[in-house]
Amino acid sequence: MSIQPQGENLRKAVQWIGTERQDNPDVSVNTLIDKACLTFNLTPAEAAYLERMMQGDDPDAAPAQ
């Protein structure tokens, strides 16, 4: 069982972030999320979902409070 994001643009953004992280591991996840939101024209709800989904993938991210 895998979690599939709803919406074609969101799926493309997730795939793009994965590729970018492999190609450019020094770029922060937050920077990639911002670029993905603009590139794939994500809605605010899709952007929030993407941020929540990727939150655990950034080793430099501060823990949630």
Short mmCIF file of N, CA, C and O in Angstrom, two decimals:
data_model
loop_
_atom_site.label_atom_id
_atom_site.label_comp_id
_atom_site.label_asym_id
_atom_site.label_seq_id
_atom_site.Cartn_x
_atom_site.Cartn_y
_atom_site.Cartn_z
N MET A 1 0.85 -1.18 0.00
CA MET A 1 0.00 0.00 0.00
C MET A 1 0.89 1.23 0.00
O MET A 1 1.82 1.34 0.77
N SER A 2 0.62 2.17 -0.90
CA SER A 2 1.37 3.41 -0.92
C SER A 2 0.41 4.59 -0.92
O SER A 2 -0.73 4.47 -1.35
N ILE A 3 0.91 5.70 -0.44
CA ILE A 3 0.09 6.90 -0.40
C ILE A 3 0.30 7.65 -1.70
O ILE A 3 1.41 8.01 -2.04
N GLN A 4 -0.77 7.85 -2.46
CA GLN A 4 -0.71 8.56 -3.72
C GLN A 4 -1.39 9.92 -3.55
O GLN A 4 -2.56 9.97 -3.19
N PRO A 5 -0.66 11.00 -3.79
CA PRO A 5 -1.31 12.31 -3.69
C PRO A 5 -2.35 12.47 -4.78
O PRO A 5 -2.19 11.95 -5.88
N GLN A 6 -3.41 13.17 -4.48
CA GLN A 6 -4.47 13.43 -5.45
C GLN A 6 -4.06 14.60 -6.34
O GLN A 6 -3.40 15.52 -5.89
N GLY A 7 -4.43 14.56 -7.58
CA GLY A 7 -4.16 15.67 -8.49
C GLY A 7 -2.88 15.45 -9.28
O GLY A 7 -1.84 15.11 -8.73
N GLU A 8 -2.99 15.66 -10.58
CA GLU A 8 -1.86 15.43 -11.47
C GLU A 8 -0.69 16.37 -11.16
O GLU A 8 0.46 15.95 -11.15
N ASN A 9 -0.98 17.65 -10.92
CA ASN A 9 0.10 18.59 -10.63
C ASN A 9 0.85 18.22 -9.35
O ASN A 9 2.07 18.34 -9.28
N LEU A 10 0.13 17.76 -8.36
CA LEU A 10 0.76 17.37 -7.11
C LEU A 10 1.63 16.13 -7.31
O LEU A 10 2.76 16.06 -6.80
N ARG A 11 1.15 15.18 -8.08
CA ARG A 11 1.96 13.98 -8.37
C ARG A 11 3.24 14.36 -9.11
O ARG A 11 4.33 13.86 -8.81
N LYS A 12 3.12 15.25 -10.08
CA LYS A 12 4.30 15.70 -10.82
C LYS A 12 5.27 16.43 -9.90
O LYS A 12 6.49 16.27 -10.03
N ALA A 13 4.76 17.22 -8.99
CA ALA A 13 5.61 17.96 -8.05
C ALA A 13 6.38 17.00 -7.15
O ALA A 13 7.59 17.19 -6.91
N VAL A 14 5.72 15.98 -6.65
CA VAL A 14 6.38 14.99 -5.79
C VAL A 14 7.48 14.28 -6.56
O VAL A 14 8.60 14.11 -6.06
N GLN A 15 7.19 13.89 -7.78
CA GLN A 15 8.18 13.21 -8.61
C GLN A 15 9.36 14.14 -8.90
O GLN A 15 10.52 13.74 -8.83
N TRP A 16 9.08 15.39 -9.21
CA TRP A 16 10.12 16.36 -9.51
C TRP A 16 11.02 16.58 -8.30
O TRP A 16 12.25 16.61 -8.43
N ILE A 17 10.42 16.72 -7.11
CA ILE A 17 11.22 16.91 -5.90
C ILE A 17 12.12 15.71 -5.67
O ILE A 17 13.30 15.86 -5.33
N GLY A 18 11.61 14.51 -5.87
CA GLY A 18 12.43 13.30 -5.71
C GLY A 18 13.63 13.30 -6.63
O GLY A 18 14.76 12.99 -6.21
N THR A 19 13.41 13.67 -7.88
CA THR A 19 14.50 13.72 -8.86
C THR A 19 15.50 14.81 -8.49
O THR A 19 16.71 14.59 -8.53
N GLU A 20 15.00 15.97 -8.12
CA GLU A 20 15.88 17.08 -7.74
C GLU A 20 16.72 16.74 -6.51
O GLU A 20 17.88 17.12 -6.43
N ARG A 21 16.14 16.04 -5.56
CA ARG A 21 16.89 15.68 -4.35
C ARG A 21 18.02 14.72 -4.68
O ARG A 21 19.07 14.77 -4.06
N GLN A 22 17.81 13.84 -5.67
CA GLN A 22 18.88 12.93 -6.09
C GLN A 22 19.97 13.70 -6.85
O GLN A 22 21.15 13.46 -6.64
N ASP A 23 19.55 14.60 -7.72
CA ASP A 23 20.50 15.34 -8.55
C ASP A 23 21.21 16.46 -7.78
O ASP A 23 22.35 16.80 -8.10
N ASN A 24 20.53 17.05 -6.80
CA ASN A 24 21.06 18.19 -6.05
C ASN A 24 20.82 18.00 -4.55
O ASN A 24 19.99 18.69 -3.96
N PRO A 25 21.55 17.08 -3.93
CA PRO A 25 21.29 16.79 -2.51
C PRO A 25 21.59 17.94 -1.56
O PRO A 25 21.11 17.94 -0.43
N ASP A 26 22.33 18.95 -2.02
CA ASP A 26 22.66 20.07 -1.16
C ASP A 26 21.56 21.12 -1.08
O ASP A 26 21.59 22.00 -0.22
N VAL A 27 20.55 21.04 -1.94
CA VAL A 27 19.44 21.99 -1.93
C VAL A 27 18.42 21.55 -0.87
O VAL A 27 18.05 20.38 -0.80
N SER A 28 17.97 22.50 -0.06
CA SER A 28 17.04 22.15 1.03
C SER A 28 15.67 21.74 0.48
O SER A 28 15.26 22.17 -0.61
N VAL A 29 15.00 20.92 1.24
CA VAL A 29 13.66 20.47 0.86
C VAL A 29 12.71 21.65 0.77
O VAL A 29 11.88 21.71 -0.15
N ASN A 30 12.83 22.61 1.67
CA ASN A 30 11.94 23.77 1.64
C ASN A 30 12.11 24.57 0.35
O ASN A 30 11.13 25.05 -0.22
N THR A 31 13.33 24.71 -0.12
CA THR A 31 13.57 25.40 -1.38
C THR A 31 12.93 24.65 -2.53
O THR A 31 12.29 25.26 -3.41
N LEU A 32 13.07 23.34 -2.53
CA LEU A 32 12.46 22.53 -3.59
C LEU A 32 10.94 22.60 -3.54
O LEU A 32 10.29 22.65 -4.59
N ILE A 33 10.38 22.60 -2.35
CA ILE A 33 8.92 22.71 -2.22
C ILE A 33 8.44 24.04 -2.80
O ILE A 33 7.47 24.09 -3.55
N ASP A 34 9.15 25.12 -2.47
CA ASP A 34 8.77 26.44 -3.00
C ASP A 34 8.82 26.45 -4.53
O ASP A 34 7.91 26.94 -5.19
N LYS A 35 9.90 25.90 -5.08
CA LYS A 35 10.04 25.86 -6.54
C LYS A 35 8.96 24.98 -7.17
O LYS A 35 8.41 25.31 -8.22
N ALA A 36 8.67 23.85 -6.54
CA ALA A 36 7.64 22.94 -7.06
C ALA A 36 6.27 23.61 -7.06
O ALA A 36 5.50 23.45 -8.02
N CYS A 37 5.97 24.36 -6.01
CA CYS A 37 4.67 25.04 -5.94
C CYS A 37 4.50 26.01 -7.09
O CYS A 37 3.42 26.11 -7.68
N LEU A 38 5.57 26.73 -7.42
CA LEU A 38 5.50 27.68 -8.53
C LEU A 38 5.51 26.97 -9.88
O LEU A 38 4.73 27.32 -10.78
N THR A 39 6.37 25.98 -10.02
CA THR A 39 6.51 25.28 -11.30
C THR A 39 5.24 24.55 -11.69
O THR A 39 4.84 24.57 -12.86
N PHE A 40 4.60 23.91 -10.72
CA PHE A 40 3.43 23.07 -11.01
C PHE A 40 2.12 23.75 -10.64
O PHE A 40 1.07 23.12 -10.65
N ASN A 41 2.20 25.06 -10.32
CA ASN A 41 1.00 25.85 -10.06
C ASN A 41 0.08 25.18 -9.04
O ASN A 41 -1.12 24.99 -9.29
N LEU A 42 0.65 24.81 -7.90
CA LEU A 42 -0.13 24.11 -6.88
C LEU A 42 -1.04 25.08 -6.15
O LEU A 42 -0.69 26.24 -5.93
N THR A 43 -2.20 24.58 -5.76
CA THR A 43 -3.13 25.38 -4.96
C THR A 43 -2.56 25.48 -3.54
O THR A 43 -1.68 24.70 -3.15
N PRO A 44 -3.06 26.41 -2.74
CA PRO A 44 -2.60 26.49 -1.34
C PRO A 44 -2.80 25.17 -0.57
O PRO A 44 -1.94 24.77 0.21
N ALA A 45 -3.90 24.49 -0.83
CA ALA A 45 -4.15 23.21 -0.15
C ALA A 45 -3.13 22.16 -0.60
O ALA A 45 -2.63 21.37 0.22
N GLU A 46 -2.81 22.12 -1.90
CA GLU A 46 -1.82 21.17 -2.40
C GLU A 46 -0.44 21.49 -1.84
O GLU A 46 0.32 20.59 -1.47
N ALA A 47 -0.11 22.77 -1.76
CA ALA A 47 1.18 23.18 -1.20
C ALA A 47 1.30 22.77 0.26
O ALA A 47 2.34 22.27 0.70
N ALA A 48 0.23 22.95 1.03
CA ALA A 48 0.23 22.55 2.43
C ALA A 48 0.39 21.04 2.57
O ALA A 48 1.13 20.56 3.43
N TYR A 49 -0.28 20.29 1.72
CA TYR A 49 -0.17 18.84 1.74
C TYR A 49 1.27 18.43 1.43
O TYR A 49 1.84 17.57 2.10
N LEU A 50 1.85 19.05 0.41
CA LEU A 50 3.22 18.74 0.02
C LEU A 50 4.19 19.04 1.16
O LEU A 50 5.08 18.24 1.46
N GLU A 51 4.01 20.15 1.84
CA GLU A 51 4.87 20.50 2.98
C GLU A 51 4.74 19.47 4.10
O GLU A 51 5.74 19.06 4.68
N ARG A 52 3.51 19.06 4.40
CA ARG A 52 3.32 18.05 5.46
C ARG A 52 3.95 16.72 5.07
O ARG A 52 4.58 16.05 5.88
N MET A 53 3.79 16.35 3.80
CA MET A 53 4.31 15.08 3.33
C MET A 53 5.83 15.05 3.36
O MET A 53 6.44 14.04 3.70
N MET A 54 6.46 16.15 3.01
CA MET A 54 7.91 16.21 2.92
C MET A 54 8.57 16.60 4.23
O MET A 54 9.78 16.54 4.34
N GLN A 55 7.81 16.96 5.23
CA GLN A 55 8.34 17.45 6.50
C GLN A 55 9.34 16.48 7.12
O GLN A 55 10.38 16.90 7.61
N GLY A 56 9.09 15.21 7.08
CA GLY A 56 9.98 14.23 7.69
C GLY A 56 11.19 13.89 6.84
O GLY A 56 12.07 13.17 7.29
N ASP A 57 11.26 14.44 5.62
CA ASP A 57 12.37 14.10 4.72
C ASP A 57 13.54 15.06 4.80
O ASP A 57 14.55 14.83 4.15
N ASP A 58 13.44 16.13 5.57
CA ASP A 58 14.52 17.12 5.63
C ASP A 58 15.30 16.96 6.93
O ASP A 58 14.82 17.31 8.00
N PRO A 59 16.52 16.44 6.87
CA PRO A 59 17.29 16.23 8.09
C PRO A 59 17.68 17.53 8.77
O PRO A 59 17.98 17.55 9.96
N ASP A 60 17.64 18.66 8.05
CA ASP A 60 18.01 19.93 8.64
C ASP A 60 16.81 20.69 9.21
O ASP A 60 16.97 21.75 9.79
N ALA A 61 15.62 20.14 9.04
CA ALA A 61 14.42 20.83 9.51
C ALA A 61 14.35 20.78 11.03
O ALA A 61 14.73 19.81 11.67
N ALA A 62 13.88 21.87 11.57
CA ALA A 62 13.69 21.92 13.03
C ALA A 62 12.49 21.07 13.40
O ALA A 62 11.52 21.00 12.64
N PRO A 63 12.52 20.42 14.55
CA PRO A 63 11.38 19.60 14.96
C PRO A 63 10.14 20.47 15.18
O PRO A 63 10.24 21.61 15.62
N ALA A 64 9.00 19.92 14.84
CA ALA A 64 7.73 20.64 15.02
C ALA A 64 7.45 20.84 16.49
O ALA A 64 7.75 19.99 17.32
N GLN A 65 6.88 22.00 16.81
CA GLN A 65 6.59 22.30 18.21
C GLN A 65 5.13 22.39 18.44
O GLN A 65 4.36 22.80 17.71
#
